[in-house]
Coordinates of C-alpha atoms in Angstrom, one line a residue:
X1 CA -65.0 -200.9 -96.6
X2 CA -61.8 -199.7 -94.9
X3 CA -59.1 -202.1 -94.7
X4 CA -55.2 -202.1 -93.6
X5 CA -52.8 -203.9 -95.6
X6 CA -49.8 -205.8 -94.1
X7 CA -46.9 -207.8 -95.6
X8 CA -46.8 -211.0 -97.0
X9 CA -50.3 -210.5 -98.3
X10 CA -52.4 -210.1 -95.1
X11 CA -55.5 -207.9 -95.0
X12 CA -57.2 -206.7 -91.6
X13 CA -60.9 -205.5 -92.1
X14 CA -61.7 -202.3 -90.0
X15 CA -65.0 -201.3 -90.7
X16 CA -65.5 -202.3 -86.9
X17 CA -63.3 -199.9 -85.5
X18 CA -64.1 -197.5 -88.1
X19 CA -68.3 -197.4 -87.6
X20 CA -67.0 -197.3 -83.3
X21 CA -65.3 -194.3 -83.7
X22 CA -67.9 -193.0 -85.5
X23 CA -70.5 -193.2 -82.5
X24 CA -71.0 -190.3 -80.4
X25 CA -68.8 -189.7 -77.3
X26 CA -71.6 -191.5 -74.8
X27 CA -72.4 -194.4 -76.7
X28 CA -68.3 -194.5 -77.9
X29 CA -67.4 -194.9 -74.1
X30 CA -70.5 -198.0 -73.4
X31 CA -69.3 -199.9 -76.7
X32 CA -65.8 -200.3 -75.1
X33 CA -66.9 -200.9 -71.7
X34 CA -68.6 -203.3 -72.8
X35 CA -65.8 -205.3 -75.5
X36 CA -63.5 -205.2 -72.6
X37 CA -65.5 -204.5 -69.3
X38 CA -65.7 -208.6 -69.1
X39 CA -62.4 -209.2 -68.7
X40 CA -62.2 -206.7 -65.6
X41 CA -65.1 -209.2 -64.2
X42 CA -63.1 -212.1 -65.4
X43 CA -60.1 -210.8 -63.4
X44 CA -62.0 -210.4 -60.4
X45 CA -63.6 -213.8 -60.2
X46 CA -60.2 -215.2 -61.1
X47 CA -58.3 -213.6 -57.9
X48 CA -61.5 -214.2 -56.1
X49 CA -61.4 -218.2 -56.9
X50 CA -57.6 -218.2 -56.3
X51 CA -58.0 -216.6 -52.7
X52 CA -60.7 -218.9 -51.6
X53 CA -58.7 -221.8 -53.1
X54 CA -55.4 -220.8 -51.2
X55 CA -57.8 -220.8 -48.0
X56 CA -59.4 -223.9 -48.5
X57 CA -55.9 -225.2 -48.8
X58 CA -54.2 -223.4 -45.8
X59 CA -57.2 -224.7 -43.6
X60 CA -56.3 -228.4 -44.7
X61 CA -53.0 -227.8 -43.6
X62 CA -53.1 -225.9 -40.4
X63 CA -55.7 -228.4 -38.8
X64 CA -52.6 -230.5 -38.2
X65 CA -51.2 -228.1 -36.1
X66 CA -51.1 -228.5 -32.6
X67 CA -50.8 -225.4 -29.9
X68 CA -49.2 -224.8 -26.5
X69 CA -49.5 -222.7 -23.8
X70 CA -46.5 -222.0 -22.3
X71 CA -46.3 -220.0 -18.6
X72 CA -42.5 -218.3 -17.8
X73 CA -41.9 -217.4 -14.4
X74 CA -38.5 -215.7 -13.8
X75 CA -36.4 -215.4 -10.5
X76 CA -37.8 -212.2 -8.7
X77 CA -34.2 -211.0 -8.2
X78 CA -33.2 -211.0 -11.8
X79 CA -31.8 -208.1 -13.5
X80 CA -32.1 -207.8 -17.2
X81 CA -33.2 -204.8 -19.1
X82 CA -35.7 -205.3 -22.0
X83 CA -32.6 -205.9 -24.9
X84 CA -32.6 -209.4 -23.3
X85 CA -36.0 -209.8 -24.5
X86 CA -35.1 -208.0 -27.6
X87 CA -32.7 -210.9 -28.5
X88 CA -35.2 -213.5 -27.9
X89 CA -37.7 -212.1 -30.4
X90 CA -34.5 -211.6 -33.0
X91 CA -34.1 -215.7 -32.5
X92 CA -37.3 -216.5 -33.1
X93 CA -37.5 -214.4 -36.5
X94 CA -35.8 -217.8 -37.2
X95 CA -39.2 -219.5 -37.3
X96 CA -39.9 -218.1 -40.9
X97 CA -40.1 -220.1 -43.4
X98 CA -41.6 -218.5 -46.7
X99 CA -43.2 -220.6 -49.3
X100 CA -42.6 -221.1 -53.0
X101 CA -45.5 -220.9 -55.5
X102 CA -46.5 -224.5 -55.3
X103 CA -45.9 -225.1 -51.6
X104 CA -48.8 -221.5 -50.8
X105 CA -50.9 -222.7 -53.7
X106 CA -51.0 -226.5 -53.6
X107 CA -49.7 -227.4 -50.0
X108 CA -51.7 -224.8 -48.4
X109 CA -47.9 -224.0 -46.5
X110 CA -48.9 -220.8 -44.1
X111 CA -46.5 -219.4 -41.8
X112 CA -46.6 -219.9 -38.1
X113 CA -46.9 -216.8 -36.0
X114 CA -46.5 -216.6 -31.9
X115 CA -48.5 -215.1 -29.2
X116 CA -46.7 -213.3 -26.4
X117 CA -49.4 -212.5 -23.4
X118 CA -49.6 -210.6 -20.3
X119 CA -52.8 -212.0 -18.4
X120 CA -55.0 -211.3 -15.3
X121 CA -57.0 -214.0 -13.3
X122 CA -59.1 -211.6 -10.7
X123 CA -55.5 -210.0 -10.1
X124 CA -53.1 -213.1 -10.6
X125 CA -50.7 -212.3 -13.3
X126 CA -48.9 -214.3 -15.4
X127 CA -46.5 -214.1 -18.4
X128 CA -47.5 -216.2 -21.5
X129 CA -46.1 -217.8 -24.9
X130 CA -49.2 -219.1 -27.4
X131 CA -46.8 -221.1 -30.2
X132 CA -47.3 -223.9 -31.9
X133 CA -45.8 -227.3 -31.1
X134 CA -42.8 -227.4 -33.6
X135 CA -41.4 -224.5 -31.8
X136 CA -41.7 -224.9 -28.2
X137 CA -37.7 -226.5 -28.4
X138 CA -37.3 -222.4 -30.1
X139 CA -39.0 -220.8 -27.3
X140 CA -37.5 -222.6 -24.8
X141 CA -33.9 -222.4 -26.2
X142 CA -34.5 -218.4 -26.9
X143 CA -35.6 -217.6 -23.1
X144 CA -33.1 -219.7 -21.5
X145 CA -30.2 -218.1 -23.6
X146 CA -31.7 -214.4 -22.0
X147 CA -33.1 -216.3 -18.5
X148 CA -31.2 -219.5 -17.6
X149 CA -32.9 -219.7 -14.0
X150 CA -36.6 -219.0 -15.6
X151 CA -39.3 -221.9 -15.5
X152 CA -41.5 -222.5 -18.2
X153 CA -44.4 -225.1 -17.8
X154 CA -46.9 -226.0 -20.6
X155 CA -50.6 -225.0 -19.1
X156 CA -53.7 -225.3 -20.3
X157 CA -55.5 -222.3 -22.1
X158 CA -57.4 -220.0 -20.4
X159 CA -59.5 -218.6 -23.1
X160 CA -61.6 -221.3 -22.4
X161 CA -63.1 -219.9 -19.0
X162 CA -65.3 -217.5 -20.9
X163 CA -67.8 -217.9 -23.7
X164 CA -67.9 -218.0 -27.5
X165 CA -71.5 -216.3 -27.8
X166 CA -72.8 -213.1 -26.3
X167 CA -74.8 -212.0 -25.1
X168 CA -74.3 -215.2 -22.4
X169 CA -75.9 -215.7 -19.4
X170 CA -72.7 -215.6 -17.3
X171 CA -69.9 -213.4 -18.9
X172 CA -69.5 -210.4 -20.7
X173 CA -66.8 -208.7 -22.2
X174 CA -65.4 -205.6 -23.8
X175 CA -62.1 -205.7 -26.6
X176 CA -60.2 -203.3 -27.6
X177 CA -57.7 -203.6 -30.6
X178 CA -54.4 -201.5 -30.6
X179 CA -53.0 -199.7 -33.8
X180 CA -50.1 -197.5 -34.3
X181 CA -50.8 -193.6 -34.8
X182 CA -48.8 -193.3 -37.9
X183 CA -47.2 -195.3 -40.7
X184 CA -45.1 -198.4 -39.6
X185 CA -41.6 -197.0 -40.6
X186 CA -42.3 -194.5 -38.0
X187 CA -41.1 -196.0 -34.6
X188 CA -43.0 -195.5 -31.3
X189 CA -40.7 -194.9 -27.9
X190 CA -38.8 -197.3 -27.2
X191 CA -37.3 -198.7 -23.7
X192 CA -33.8 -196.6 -24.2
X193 CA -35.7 -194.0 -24.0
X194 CA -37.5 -194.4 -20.5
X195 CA -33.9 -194.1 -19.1
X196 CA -32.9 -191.3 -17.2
X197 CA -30.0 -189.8 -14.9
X198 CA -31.4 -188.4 -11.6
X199 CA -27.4 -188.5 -10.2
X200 CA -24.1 -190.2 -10.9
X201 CA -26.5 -193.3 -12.0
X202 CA -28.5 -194.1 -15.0
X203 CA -32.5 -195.1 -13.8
X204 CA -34.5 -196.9 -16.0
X205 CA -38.3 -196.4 -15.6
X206 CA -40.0 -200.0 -16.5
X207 CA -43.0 -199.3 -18.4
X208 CA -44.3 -202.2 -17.4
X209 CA -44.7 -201.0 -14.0
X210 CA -47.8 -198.7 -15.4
X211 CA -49.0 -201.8 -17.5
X212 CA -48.7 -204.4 -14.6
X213 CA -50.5 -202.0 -11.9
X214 CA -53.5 -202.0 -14.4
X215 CA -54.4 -205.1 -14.4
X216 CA -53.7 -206.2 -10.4
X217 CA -56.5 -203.9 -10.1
X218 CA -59.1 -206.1 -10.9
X219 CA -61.2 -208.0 -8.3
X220 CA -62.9 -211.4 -8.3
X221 CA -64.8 -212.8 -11.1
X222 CA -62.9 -210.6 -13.4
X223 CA -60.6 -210.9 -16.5
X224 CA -58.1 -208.5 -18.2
X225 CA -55.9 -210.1 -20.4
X226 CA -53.6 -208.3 -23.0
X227 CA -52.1 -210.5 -26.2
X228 CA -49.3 -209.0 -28.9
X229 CA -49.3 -211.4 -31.8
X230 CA -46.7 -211.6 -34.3
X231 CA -45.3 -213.5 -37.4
X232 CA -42.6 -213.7 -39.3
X233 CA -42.0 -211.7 -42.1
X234 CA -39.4 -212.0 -45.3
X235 CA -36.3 -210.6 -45.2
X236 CA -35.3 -210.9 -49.2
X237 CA -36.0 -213.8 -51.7
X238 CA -34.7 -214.4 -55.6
X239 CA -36.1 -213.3 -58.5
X240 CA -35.0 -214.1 -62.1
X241 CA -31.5 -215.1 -60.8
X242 CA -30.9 -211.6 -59.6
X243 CA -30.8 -211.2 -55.2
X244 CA -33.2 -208.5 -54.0
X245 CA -33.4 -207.0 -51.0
X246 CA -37.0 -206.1 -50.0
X247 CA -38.6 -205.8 -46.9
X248 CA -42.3 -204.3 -46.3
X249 CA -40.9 -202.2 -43.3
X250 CA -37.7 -201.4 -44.9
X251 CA -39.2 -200.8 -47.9
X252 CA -41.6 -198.4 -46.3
X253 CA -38.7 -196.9 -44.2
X254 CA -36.8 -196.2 -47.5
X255 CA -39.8 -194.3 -49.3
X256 CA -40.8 -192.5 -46.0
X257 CA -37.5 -191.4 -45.3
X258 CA -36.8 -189.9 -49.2
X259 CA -40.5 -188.4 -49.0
X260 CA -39.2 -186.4 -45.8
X261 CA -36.0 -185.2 -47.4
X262 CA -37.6 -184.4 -50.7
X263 CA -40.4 -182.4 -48.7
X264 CA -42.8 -184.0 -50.9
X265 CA -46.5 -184.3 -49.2
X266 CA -47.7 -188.2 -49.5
X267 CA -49.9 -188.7 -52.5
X268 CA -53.7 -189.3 -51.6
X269 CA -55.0 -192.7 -51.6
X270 CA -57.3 -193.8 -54.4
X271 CA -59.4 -197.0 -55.1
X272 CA -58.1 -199.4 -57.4
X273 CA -60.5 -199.6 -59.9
X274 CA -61.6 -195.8 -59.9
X275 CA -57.5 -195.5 -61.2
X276 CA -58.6 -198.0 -64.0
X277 CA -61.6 -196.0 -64.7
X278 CA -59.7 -192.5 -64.6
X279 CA -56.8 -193.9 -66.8
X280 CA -59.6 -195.7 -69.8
X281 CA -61.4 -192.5 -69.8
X282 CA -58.7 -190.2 -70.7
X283 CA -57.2 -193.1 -73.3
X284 CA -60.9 -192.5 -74.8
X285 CA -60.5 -188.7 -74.8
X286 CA -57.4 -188.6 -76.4
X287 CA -58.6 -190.9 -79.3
X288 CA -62.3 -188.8 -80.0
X289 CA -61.0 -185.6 -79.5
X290 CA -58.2 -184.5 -82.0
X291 CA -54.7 -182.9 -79.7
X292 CA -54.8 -178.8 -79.1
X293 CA -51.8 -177.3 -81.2
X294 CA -52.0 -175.0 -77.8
X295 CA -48.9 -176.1 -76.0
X296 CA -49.7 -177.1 -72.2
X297 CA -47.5 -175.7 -69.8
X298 CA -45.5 -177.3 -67.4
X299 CA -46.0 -177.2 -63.7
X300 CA -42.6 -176.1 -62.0
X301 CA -41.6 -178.4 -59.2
X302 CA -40.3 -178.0 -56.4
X303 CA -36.3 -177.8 -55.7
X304 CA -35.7 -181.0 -54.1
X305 CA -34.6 -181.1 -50.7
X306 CA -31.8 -181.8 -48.9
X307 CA -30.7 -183.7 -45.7
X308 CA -29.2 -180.3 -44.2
X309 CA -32.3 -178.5 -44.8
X310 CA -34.2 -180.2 -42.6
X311 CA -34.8 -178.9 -39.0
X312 CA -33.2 -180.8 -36.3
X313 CA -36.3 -182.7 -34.7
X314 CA -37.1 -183.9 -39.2
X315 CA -33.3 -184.9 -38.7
X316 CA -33.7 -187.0 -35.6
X317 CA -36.7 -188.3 -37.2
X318 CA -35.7 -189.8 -40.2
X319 CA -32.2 -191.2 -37.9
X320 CA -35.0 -192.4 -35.9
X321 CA -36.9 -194.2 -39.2
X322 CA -33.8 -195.5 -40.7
X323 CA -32.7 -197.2 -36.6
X324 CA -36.3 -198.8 -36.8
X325 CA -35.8 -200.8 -40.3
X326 CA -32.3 -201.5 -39.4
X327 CA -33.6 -204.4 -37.2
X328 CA -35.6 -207.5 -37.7
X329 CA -39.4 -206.7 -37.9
X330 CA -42.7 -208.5 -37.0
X331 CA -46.1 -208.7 -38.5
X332 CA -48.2 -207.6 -35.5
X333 CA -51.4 -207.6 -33.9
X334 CA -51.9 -205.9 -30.2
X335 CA -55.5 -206.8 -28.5
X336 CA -56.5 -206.5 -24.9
X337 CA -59.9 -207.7 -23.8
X338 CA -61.8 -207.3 -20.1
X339 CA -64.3 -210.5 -19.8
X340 CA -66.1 -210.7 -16.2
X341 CA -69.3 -211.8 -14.8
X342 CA -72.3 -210.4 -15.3
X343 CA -73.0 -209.3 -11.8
X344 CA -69.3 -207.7 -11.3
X345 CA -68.5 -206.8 -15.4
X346 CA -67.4 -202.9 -15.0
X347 CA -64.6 -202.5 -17.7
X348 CA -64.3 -198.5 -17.3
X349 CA -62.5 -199.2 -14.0
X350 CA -59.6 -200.8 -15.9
X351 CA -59.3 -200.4 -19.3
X352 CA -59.1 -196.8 -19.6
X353 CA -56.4 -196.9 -17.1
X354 CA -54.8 -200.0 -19.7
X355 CA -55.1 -197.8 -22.8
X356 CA -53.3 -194.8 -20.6
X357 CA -50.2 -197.1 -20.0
X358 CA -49.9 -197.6 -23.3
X359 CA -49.6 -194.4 -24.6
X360 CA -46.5 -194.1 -22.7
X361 CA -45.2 -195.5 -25.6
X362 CA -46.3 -192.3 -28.0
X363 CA -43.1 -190.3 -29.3
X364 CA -44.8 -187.1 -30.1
X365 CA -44.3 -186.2 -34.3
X366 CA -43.1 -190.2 -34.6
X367 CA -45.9 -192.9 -33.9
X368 CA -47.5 -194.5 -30.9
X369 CA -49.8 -197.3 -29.6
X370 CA -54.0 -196.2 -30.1
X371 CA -57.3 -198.0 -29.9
X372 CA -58.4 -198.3 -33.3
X373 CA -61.1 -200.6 -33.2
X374 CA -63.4 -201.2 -30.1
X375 CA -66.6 -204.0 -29.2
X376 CA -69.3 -201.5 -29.6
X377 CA -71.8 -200.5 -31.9
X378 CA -74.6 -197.7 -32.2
X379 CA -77.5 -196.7 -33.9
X380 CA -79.4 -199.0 -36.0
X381 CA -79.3 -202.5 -35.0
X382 CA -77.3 -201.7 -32.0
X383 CA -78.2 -205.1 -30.2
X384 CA -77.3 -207.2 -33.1
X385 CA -73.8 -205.9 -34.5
X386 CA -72.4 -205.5 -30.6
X387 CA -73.6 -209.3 -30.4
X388 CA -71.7 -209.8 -33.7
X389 CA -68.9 -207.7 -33.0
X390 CA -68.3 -209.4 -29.3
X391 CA -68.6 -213.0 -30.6
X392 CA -66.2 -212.2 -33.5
X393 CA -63.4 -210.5 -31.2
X394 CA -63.9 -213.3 -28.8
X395 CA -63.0 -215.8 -31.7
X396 CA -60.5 -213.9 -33.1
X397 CA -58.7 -213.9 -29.2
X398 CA -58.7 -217.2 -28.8
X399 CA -57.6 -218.6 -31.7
X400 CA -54.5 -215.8 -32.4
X401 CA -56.1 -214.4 -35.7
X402 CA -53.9 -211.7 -36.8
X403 CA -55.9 -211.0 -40.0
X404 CA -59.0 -210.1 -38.2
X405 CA -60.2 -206.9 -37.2
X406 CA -58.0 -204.1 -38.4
X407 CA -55.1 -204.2 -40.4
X408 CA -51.9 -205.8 -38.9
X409 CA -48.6 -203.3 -38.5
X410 CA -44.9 -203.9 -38.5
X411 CA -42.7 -203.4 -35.2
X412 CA -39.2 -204.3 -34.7
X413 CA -37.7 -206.4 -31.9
X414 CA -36.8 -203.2 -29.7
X415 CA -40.2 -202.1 -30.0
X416 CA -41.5 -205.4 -29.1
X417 CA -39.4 -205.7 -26.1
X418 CA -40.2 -202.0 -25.2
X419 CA -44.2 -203.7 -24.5
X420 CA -44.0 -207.1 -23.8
X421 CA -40.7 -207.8 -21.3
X422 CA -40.3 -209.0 -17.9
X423 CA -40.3 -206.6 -15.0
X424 CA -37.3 -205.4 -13.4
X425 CA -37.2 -206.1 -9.4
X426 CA -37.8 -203.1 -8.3
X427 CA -41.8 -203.3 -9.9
X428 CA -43.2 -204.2 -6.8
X429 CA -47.1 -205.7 -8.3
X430 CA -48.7 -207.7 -6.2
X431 CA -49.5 -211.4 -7.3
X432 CA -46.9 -211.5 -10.1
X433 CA -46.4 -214.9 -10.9
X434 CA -42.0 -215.3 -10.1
X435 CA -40.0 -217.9 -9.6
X436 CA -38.6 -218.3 -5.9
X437 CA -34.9 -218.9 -6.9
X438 CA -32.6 -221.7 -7.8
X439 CA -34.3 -224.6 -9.0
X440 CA -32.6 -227.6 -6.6
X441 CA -33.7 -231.1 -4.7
X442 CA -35.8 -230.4 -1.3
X443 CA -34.3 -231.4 1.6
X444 CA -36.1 -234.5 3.2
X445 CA -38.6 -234.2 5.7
X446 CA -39.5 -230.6 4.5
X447 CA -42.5 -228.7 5.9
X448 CA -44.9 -228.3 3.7
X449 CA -46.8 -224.8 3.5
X450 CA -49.5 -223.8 2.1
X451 CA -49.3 -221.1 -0.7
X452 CA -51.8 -219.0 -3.1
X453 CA -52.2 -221.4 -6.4
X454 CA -52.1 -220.4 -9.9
X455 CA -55.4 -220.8 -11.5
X456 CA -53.6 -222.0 -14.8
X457 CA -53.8 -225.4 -14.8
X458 CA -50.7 -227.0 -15.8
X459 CA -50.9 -229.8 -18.8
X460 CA -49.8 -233.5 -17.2
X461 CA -49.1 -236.4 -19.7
X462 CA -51.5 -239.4 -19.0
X463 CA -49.9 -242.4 -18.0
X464 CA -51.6 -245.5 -19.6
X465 CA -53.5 -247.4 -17.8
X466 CA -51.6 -250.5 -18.9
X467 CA -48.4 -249.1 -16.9
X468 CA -50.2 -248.5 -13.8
X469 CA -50.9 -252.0 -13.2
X470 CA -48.9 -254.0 -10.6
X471 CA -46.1 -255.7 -12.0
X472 CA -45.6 -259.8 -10.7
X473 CA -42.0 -259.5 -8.7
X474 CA -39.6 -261.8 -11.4
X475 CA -39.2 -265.4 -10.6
X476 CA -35.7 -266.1 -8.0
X477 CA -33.3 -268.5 -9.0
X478 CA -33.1 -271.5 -7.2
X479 CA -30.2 -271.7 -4.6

């Protein structure tokens, strides 16, 4: 009976491992699946159990959240580029709040994300904020630092005008979900780069323009409305007393931009587990089959590359990666969806033409804005996955998931302002929801005239009914 002895007296039997490696190569390989294959399955349930735990508690805390609908009108004479919009998404990066390990994993803490929304009410358009109660003071502080003669007035949701099931008797609608064409480091075109010199003066061409045109061309009974979601994200955090710097987009950025330089082709993607599986089966090779005295030759790399090697539009676009992570970056999520009775629902007639204005935002060899993931199914049980798939992205729209549907990306606060901004005056759309002016007292005796309502709905506070009751007039003194 083999057996290994240590110091201090201590034997160690290894007839065991001596009879294993003894087996032939198949049964060798099954025999130590199976001493440590359950503690691969013991893994999984574990991180299973610890996900569904961290969601049970997230959902006990987020059901004390309350939400807001906020409508911002702006004065149709004011002139701001889209950096005054960049600098109210940089104040509200100061809405994160990262949890510790017992706050995510006990408290349920999640972090709070916003909604910024362009909608269309059969052609009445209107800008929106989706944010969650604690931060309306935020919102409101970060647009009237950019827009001190802007309105904003809490309104009720408008999700609510079309239905959570389909197919429905009334509605129907079609979503799309926007992606980026490339990895995240790589940034799409941004608004400095729709201005141009036709003379003396500098022109800016608001993208919006092609954006806003889209969807005042929808008619009665019909809804396009277009939401960009963000959260968030960590800038740095502490780790064994030592300050590190990490970022998923800069982190990205740094890795992309040395992969470029290096010429080095990205390494393909492989599952998890078949990695495990790969790496255990060579381990086992190794140990049955004794090493070749042949010596195994080395493959020659390539000469790393260098900055100056690159050609000038590689040079412009790693400048152009490393300007992306050098600002504050968003988790994001971009989904438009056309909802419209049944009798008038004809989504080809807008959407196509929604999608096209986006892609004005596609920097050739960089990244741009694509539909990834669509309300449509085929082949076998057609009917039922596009019921599904509709009821899903319905929920998902209302409720601001970010998590659902296809992966969320990173964009930075120029990016973000190059989509979602404020028009300049000289978009001329037709039932853009502005502010007349100068917010001041009416004269007395004003005519009244009638005007075009919104058909938002704004949010009133109820008065009790205990202060609407007449009041006895107080007692006089006697003379």
């Amino acid at each position: 009976m083999p057996v290994a002895e240590l110091p201090f007296g201590i034997v160690i039997d290894l007839s065991f491992w001596s009879e294993l490696l003894n087996l032939p190569d198949d049964q060798k390989i099954l025999a130590i699946f199976a001493i440590i294959g359950w503690t691969i399955l013991a893994l999984i349930f574990f991180f299973m159990g610890a996900e569904l735990w961290v969601a049970a508690r997230q959902s006990l805390y987020t059901s004390q959240w309350k939400w807001m609908t906020l409508a911002v009108d702006v004065p149709s004479d004011t002139v701001q580029s889209p950096k005054a919009v960049e600098q109210i998404f940089a104040q509200l990066s100061g809405a994160f709040a990262g949890p510790n390990f017992g706050e995510k994993y006990w408290d349920g803490v999640k972090q709070r994300w916003f909604s910024f929304e362009i909608i269309s009410i059969e052609g009445y358009i209107q800008f929106l904020i989706y944010t969650e109660a604690k931060f309306r003071d935020l919102v409101e502080a970060s647009i009237y630092a950019q827009y001190p003669m802007a309105e904003i007035t809490e309104v009720e949701d408008y999700v609510s005008t079309i239905p959570d099931k389909y197919p429905s008797d009334t509605h129907n609608i079609f979503g799309i979900e926007f992606g980026l064409a490339a990895e995240d480091p790589y940034p799409i075109r941004t608004y400095e780069e729709f201005e141009h010199s036709i003379s003396k003066d500098v022109t800016f061409a608001d993208p919006m323009a092609a954006i806003l045109e889209n969807l005042a061309r929808i008619g009665p009974g019909e809804n396009l409305w277009l939401q960009i979601i963000i959260e968030p994200i960590s800038g740095q955090w502490k780790a064994k007393g030592i300050d590190m710097i990490k970022n998923s987009l800069q982190d990205k950025g740094r890795k992309l931009v040395k992969k470029i330089v290096e010429n080095k082709k990205p390494a393909s993607k492989e599952f998890f587990l078949s990695k495990i599986v790969t790496v255990v089966a060579e381990e086992l090779l190794k140990a049955i089959r004794p090493p070749t005295e042949v010596p195994v030759k080395k493959k020659e790399e390539a000469p790393i590359g260098k900055l100056s090697d690159l050609t000038p539009g590689l040079r412009d676009t790693v400048a152009a990666i490393e300007e992306k992570i050098g600002k504050i970056g968003f988790k994001t999520k971009l989904r438009a969806v056309y909802a419209a009775a049944n009798e008038v629902f004809n989504p080809s007639h807008c959407l196509e033409g929604l999608i096209g204005s986006l892609s004005q935002f596609t920097f050739p060899e960089r990244n741009g804005i694509v539909p990834k993931g669509f309300t449509s199914a085929h082949y076998a049980f057609k009917n039922y996955r596009l019921s599904w798939k509709k009821k899903l992205f319905a929920a998902s729209y209302k409720k601001r998931k970010i998590k659902t549907g296809i992966n969320p990306y990173i964009l930075n606060i120029e990016e973000l302002a190059t989509v979602w901004h404020f028009p300049l005056p000289l978009v001329k759309t037709p039932l853009l929801q502005k502010t007349g002016g100068k917010r001041a007292e009416p004269p007395i005796n004003l005519p009244i005239e009638e005007m075009t309502e919104s058909p938002l709905r704004r949010r009133v506070q109820e008065t009790p009914e205990a202060e609407l009751e007449e009041k006895p007039p107080a007692e006089l003194p006697y003379a």
